[in-house]
CSV table of C-alpha atoms and ligand atoms in Angstrom, one decimal:
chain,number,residue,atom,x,y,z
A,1,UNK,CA,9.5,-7.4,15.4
A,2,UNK,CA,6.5,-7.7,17.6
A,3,UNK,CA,4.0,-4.9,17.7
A,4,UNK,CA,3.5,-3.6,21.4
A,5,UNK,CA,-0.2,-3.2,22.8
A,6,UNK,CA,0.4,0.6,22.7
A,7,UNK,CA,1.3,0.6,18.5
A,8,UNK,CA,-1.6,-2.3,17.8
A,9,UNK,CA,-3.9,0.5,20.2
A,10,UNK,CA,-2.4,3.6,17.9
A,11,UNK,CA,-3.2,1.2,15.1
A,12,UNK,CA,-6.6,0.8,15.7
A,13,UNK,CA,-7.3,4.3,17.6
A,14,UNK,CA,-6.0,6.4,14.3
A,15,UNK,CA,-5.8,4.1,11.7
A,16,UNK,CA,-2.3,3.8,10.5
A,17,UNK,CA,1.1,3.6,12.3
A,18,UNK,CA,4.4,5.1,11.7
A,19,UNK,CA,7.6,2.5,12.1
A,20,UNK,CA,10.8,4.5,11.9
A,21,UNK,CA,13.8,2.9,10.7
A,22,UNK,CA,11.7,-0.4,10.2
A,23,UNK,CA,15.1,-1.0,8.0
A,24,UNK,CA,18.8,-0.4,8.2
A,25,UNK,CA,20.2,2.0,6.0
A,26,UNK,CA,22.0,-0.5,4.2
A,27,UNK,CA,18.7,-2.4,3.8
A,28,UNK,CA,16.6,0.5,2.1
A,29,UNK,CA,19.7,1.1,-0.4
A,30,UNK,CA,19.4,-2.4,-1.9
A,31,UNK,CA,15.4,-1.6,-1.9
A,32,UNK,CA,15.8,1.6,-3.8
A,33,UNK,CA,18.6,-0.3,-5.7
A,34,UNK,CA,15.8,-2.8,-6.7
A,35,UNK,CA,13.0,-0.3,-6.9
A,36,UNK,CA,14.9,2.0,-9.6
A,37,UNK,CA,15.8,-1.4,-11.6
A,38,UNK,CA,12.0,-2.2,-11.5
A,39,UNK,CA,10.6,1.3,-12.4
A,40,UNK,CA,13.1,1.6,-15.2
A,41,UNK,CA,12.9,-1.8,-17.2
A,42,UNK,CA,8.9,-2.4,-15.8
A,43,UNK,CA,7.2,1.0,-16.6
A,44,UNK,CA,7.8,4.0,-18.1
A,45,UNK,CA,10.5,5.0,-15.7
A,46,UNK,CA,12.9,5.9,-18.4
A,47,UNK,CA,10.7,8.2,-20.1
A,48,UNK,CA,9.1,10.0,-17.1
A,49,UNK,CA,9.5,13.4,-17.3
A,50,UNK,CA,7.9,15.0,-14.2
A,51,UNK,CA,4.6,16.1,-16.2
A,52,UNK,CA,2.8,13.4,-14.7
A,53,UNK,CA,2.9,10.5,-12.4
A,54,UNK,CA,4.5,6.9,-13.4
A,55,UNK,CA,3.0,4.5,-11.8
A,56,UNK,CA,3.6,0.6,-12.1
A,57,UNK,CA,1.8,-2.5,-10.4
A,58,UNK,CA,3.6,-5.0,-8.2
A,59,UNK,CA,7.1,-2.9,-7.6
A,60,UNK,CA,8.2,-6.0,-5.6
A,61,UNK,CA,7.5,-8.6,-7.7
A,62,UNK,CA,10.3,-8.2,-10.4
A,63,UNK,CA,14.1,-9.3,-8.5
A,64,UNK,CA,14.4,-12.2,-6.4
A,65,UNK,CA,15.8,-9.8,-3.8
A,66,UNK,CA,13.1,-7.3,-4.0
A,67,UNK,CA,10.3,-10.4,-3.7
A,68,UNK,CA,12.3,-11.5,-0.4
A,69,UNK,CA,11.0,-8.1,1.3
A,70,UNK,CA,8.0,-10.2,1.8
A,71,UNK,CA,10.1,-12.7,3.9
A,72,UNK,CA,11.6,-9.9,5.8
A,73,UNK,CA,10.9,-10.6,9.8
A,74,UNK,CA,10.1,-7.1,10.3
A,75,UNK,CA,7.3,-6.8,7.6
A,76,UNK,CA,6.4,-10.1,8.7
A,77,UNK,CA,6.1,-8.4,12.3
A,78,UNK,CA,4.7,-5.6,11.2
A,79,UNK,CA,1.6,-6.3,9.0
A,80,UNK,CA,1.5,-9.7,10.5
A,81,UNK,CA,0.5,-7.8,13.8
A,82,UNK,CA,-2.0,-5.8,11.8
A,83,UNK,CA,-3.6,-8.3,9.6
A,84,UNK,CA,-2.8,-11.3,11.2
A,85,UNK,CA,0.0,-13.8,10.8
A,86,UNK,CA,-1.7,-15.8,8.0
A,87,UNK,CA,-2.2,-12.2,5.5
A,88,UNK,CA,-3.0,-12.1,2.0
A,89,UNK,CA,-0.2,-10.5,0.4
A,90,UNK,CA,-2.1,-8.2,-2.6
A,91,UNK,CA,0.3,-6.6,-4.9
A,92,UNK,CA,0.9,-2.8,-4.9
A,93,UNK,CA,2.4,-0.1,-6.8
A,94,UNK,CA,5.4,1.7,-7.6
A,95,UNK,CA,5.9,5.4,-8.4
A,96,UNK,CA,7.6,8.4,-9.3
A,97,UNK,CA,4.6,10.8,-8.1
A,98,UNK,CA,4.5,14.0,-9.7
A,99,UNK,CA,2.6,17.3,-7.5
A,100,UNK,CA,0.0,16.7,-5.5
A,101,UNK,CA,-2.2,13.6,-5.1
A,102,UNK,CA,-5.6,15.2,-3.2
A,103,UNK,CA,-7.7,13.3,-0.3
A,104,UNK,CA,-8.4,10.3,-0.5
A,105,UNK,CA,-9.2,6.7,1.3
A,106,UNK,CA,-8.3,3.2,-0.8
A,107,UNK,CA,-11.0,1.8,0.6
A,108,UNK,CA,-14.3,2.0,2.3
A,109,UNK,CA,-14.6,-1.5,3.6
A,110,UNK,CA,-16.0,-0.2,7.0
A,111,UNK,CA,-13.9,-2.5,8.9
A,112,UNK,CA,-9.8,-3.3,9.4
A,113,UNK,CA,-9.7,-5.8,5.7
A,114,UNK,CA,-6.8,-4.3,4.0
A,115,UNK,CA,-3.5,-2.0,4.6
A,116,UNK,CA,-0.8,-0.2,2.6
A,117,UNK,CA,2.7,-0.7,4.0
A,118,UNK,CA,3.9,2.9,2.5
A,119,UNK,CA,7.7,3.2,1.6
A,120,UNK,CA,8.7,6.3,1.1
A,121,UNK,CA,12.3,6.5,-0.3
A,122,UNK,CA,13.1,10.0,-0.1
A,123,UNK,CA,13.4,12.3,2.6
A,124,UNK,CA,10.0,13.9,2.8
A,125,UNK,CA,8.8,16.9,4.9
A,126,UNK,CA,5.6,18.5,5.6
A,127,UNK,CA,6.2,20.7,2.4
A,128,UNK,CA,7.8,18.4,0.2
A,129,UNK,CA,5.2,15.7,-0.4
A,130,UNK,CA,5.0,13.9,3.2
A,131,UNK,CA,1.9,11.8,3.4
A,132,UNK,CA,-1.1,13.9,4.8
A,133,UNK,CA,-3.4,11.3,7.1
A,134,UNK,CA,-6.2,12.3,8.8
A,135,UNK,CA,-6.2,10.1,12.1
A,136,UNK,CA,-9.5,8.3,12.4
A,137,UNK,CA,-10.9,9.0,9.3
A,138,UNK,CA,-10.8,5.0,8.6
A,139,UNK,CA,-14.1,5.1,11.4
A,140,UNK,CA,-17.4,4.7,9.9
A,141,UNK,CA,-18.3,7.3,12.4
A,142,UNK,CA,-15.7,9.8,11.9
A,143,UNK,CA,-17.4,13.1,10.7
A,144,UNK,CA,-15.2,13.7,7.3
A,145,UNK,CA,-17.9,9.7,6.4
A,146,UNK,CA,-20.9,10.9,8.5
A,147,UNK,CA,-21.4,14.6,6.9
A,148,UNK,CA,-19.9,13.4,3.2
A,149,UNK,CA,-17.0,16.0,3.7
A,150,UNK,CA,-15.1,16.6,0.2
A,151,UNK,CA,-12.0,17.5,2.3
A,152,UNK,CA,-10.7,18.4,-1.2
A,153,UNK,CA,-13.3,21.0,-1.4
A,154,UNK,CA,-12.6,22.4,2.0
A,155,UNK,CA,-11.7,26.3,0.8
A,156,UNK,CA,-15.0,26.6,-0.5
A,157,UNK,CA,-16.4,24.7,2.2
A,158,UNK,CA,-14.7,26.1,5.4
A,159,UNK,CA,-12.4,28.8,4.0
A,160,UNK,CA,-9.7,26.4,5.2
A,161,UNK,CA,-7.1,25.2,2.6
A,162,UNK,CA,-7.1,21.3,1.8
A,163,UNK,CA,-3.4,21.5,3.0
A,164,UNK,CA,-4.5,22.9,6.4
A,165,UNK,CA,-7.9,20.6,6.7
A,166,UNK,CA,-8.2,20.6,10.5
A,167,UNK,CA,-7.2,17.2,12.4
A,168,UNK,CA,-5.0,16.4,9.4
A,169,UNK,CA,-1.0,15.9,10.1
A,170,UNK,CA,2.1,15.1,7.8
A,171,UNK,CA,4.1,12.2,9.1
A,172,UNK,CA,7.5,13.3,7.9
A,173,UNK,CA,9.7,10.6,7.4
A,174,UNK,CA,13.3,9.8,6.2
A,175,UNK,CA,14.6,6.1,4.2
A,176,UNK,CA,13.6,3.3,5.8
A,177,UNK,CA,11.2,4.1,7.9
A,178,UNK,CA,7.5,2.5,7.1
A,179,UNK,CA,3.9,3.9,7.2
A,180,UNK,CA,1.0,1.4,7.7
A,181,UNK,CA,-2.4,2.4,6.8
A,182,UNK,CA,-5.7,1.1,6.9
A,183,UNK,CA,-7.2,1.8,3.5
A,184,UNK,CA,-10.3,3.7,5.0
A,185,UNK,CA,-8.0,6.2,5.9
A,186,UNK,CA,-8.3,9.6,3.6
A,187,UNK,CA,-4.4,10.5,3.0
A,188,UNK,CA,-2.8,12.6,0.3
A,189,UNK,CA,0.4,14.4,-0.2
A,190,UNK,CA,1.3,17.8,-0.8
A,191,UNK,CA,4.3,19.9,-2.5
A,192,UNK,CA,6.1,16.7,-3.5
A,193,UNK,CA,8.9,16.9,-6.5
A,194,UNK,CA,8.1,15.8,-10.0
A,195,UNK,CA,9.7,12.3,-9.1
A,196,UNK,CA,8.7,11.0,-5.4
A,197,UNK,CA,9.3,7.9,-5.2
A,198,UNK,CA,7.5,5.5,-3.1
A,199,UNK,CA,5.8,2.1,-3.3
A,200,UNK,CA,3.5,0.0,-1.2
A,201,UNK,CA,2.6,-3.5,-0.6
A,202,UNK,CA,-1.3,-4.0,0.2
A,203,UNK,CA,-2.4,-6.6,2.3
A,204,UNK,CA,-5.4,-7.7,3.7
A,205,UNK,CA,-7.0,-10.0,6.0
A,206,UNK,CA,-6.9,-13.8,5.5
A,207,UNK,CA,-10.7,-14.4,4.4
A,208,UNK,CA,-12.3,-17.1,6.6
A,209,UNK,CA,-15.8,-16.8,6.9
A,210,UNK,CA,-18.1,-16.3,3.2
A,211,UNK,CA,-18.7,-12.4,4.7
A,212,UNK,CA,-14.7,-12.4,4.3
A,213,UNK,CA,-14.4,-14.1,0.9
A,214,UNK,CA,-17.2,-12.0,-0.5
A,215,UNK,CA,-14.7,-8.7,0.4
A,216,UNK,CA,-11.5,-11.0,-0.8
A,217,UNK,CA,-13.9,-11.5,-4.2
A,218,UNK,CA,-14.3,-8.0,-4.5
A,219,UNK,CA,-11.3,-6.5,-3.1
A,220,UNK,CA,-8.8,-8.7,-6.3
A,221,UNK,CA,-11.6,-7.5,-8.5
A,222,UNK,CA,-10.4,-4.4,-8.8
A,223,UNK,CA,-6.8,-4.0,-6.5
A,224,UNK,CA,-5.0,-6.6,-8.6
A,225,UNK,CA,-3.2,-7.3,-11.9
A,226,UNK,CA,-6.7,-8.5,-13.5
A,227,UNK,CA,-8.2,-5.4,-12.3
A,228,UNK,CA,-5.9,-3.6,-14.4
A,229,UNK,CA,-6.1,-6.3,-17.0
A,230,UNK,CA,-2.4,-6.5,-16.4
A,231,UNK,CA,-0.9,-10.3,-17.4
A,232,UNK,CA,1.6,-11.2,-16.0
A,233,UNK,CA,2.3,-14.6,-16.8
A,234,UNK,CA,1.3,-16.1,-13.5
A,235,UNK,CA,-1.8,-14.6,-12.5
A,236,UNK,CA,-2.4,-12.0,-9.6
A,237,UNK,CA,1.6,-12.3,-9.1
A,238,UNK,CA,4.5,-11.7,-11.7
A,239,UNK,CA,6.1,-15.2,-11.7
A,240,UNK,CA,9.7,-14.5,-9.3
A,241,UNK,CA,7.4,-14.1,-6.9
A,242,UNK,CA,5.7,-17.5,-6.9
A,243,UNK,CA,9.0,-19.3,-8.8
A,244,UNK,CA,11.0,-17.9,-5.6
A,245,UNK,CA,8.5,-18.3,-2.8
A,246,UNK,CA,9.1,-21.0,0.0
A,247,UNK,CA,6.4,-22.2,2.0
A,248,UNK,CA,6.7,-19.5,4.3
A,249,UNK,CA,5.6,-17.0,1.3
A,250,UNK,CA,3.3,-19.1,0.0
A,251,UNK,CA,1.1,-19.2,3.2
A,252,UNK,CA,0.5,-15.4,1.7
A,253,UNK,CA,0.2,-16.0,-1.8
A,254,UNK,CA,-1.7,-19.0,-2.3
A,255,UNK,CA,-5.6,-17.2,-1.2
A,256,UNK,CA,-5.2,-14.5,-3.2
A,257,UNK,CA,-4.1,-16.6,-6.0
A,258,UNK,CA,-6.8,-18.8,-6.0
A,259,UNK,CA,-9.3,-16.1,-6.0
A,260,UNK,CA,-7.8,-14.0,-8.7
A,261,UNK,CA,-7.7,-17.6,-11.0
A,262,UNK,CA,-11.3,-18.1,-10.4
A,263,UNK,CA,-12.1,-14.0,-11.4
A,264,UNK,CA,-10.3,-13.9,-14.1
A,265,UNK,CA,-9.7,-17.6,-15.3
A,266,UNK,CA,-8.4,-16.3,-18.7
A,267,UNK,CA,-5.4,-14.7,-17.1
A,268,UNK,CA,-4.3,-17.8,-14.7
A,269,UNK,CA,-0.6,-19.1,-15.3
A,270,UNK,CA,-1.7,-22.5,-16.7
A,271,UNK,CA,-4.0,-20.6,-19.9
A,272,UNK,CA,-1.5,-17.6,-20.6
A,273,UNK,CA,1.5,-18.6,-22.8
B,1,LIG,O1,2.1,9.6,-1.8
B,1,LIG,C1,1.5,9.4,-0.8
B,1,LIG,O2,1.9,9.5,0.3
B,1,LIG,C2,0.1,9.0,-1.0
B,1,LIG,C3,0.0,7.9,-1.9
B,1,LIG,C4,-1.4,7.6,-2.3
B,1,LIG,O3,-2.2,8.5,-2.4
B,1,LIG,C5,-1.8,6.2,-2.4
B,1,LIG,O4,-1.0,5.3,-2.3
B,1,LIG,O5,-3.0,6.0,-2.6
């Protein structure tokens, strides 16, 4: 897949960019197939019981099959047309979300350094937890980061419910399709289920100038496994990913591994038995 001028334009216009059907419907069952696996015997999957979100770190990075997403030639496409061909590949998170998630950006880098590639593996309306974006929010000069706006606060604010926050839409989408987002851009979800599932990958740029590895430096300080003093055995990664990767993968591993050893040295695969 090869992003056209028009989607790399939306991209950078509204900050995020909505791929439908990115895979087959065969595809996303083996995905939720590995995702449910991952949820259940990684986290607390078994035991959630819709009073409050599960979360787990690195949903991909568990099956040999679900790693391979990484190799897929449409994600490869996709945030490769973002991010660049040469992308750090940064972990994510898995989830069954429970209510409502609020406002929010990832990020406020300032600039296009990292993405979420959002799957959302339920069918999701406008009143059923969709993702809320507000296009252009990512801009250092749209007015929600010029005037400070708690768009969480907007009843008291502007008489106008969070839900309704003018400029804001839901991007309602079905199994398989794929939201990209730049992580300065506020998002949320509303009137979701007590178990939505979805999971991300974030990437980010390849860091090739000290400016760039000062924001890699920071970035896996806190958006990684040693951010969330997670050990994995291997590092930033769980080890299928690295034990499974071919060159190809590596070219979006190896960066973010070598930062994450030099962070947090103690958690490095050669130290942790
Ligand atoms: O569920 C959603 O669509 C939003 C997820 C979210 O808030 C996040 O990944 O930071």
């Amino acid at each position: 897949m090869t992003l056209s001028k028009k989607q790399l334009n939306f991209f950078d216009t509204f900050g995020y960019l909505l791929v439908r059907q990115l895979f087959s419907s065969k595809e996303i069952e083996k995905i939720i197939e590995g995702f449910e696996w991952s949820i259940q015997n990684y986290a607390g999957g078994k035991n959630h019981d819709g009073t409050s979100r599960t979360m787990f770190l690195c949903p991909i990075e568990h099956t040999p099959e679900m790693c391979a997403i990484l190799d897929h030639p449409s994600i490869l496409g996709l945030i490769g047309g973002i991010l660049g061909e040469d992308f750090n590949y940064c972990t994510g998170d898995g989830n069954y979300y429970s209510g409502n998630t609020g406002w929010h950006p990832d990020g406020n880098w300032g600039q296009l350094f990292a993405a979420k590639t959002a799957f959302y593996l339920d069918p999701l309306t406008r009143n059923t937890g969709a993702v809320r974006l507000i296009p252009g929010s990512h801009r250092p000069d749209h007015f929600v980061r010029q005037k400070q706006i708690d768009v969480n606060n907007s009843l008291e604010l502007f008489g106008v419910p969070p839900t309704e926050f003018p400029g804001s839409i839901a991007v309602e989408t079905n199994p398989g399709d794929i939201v990209i987002f730049n992580h300065d851009l506020y998002h949320a979800s509303f009137g979701g289920g007590t178990r939505r599932r979805m999971f991300t990958m974030n990437c980010t740029r390849r860091a090739k100038t000290p400016e760039d590895l000062e924001l890699a430096h920071r970035y896996l300080s806190s958006h990684s496994a040693g951010g969330y003093k997670l050990k994995t055995g291997a590092g930033i990664f769980y080890p299928t990913m690295i034990d499974t990767a071919d060159e190809d993968r590596m070219e979006h591993l190896r960066q973010p591994m070598e930062i994450h050893d030099q962070i947090f040295p103690d958690l490095a695969r050669s130290t942790v038995s």
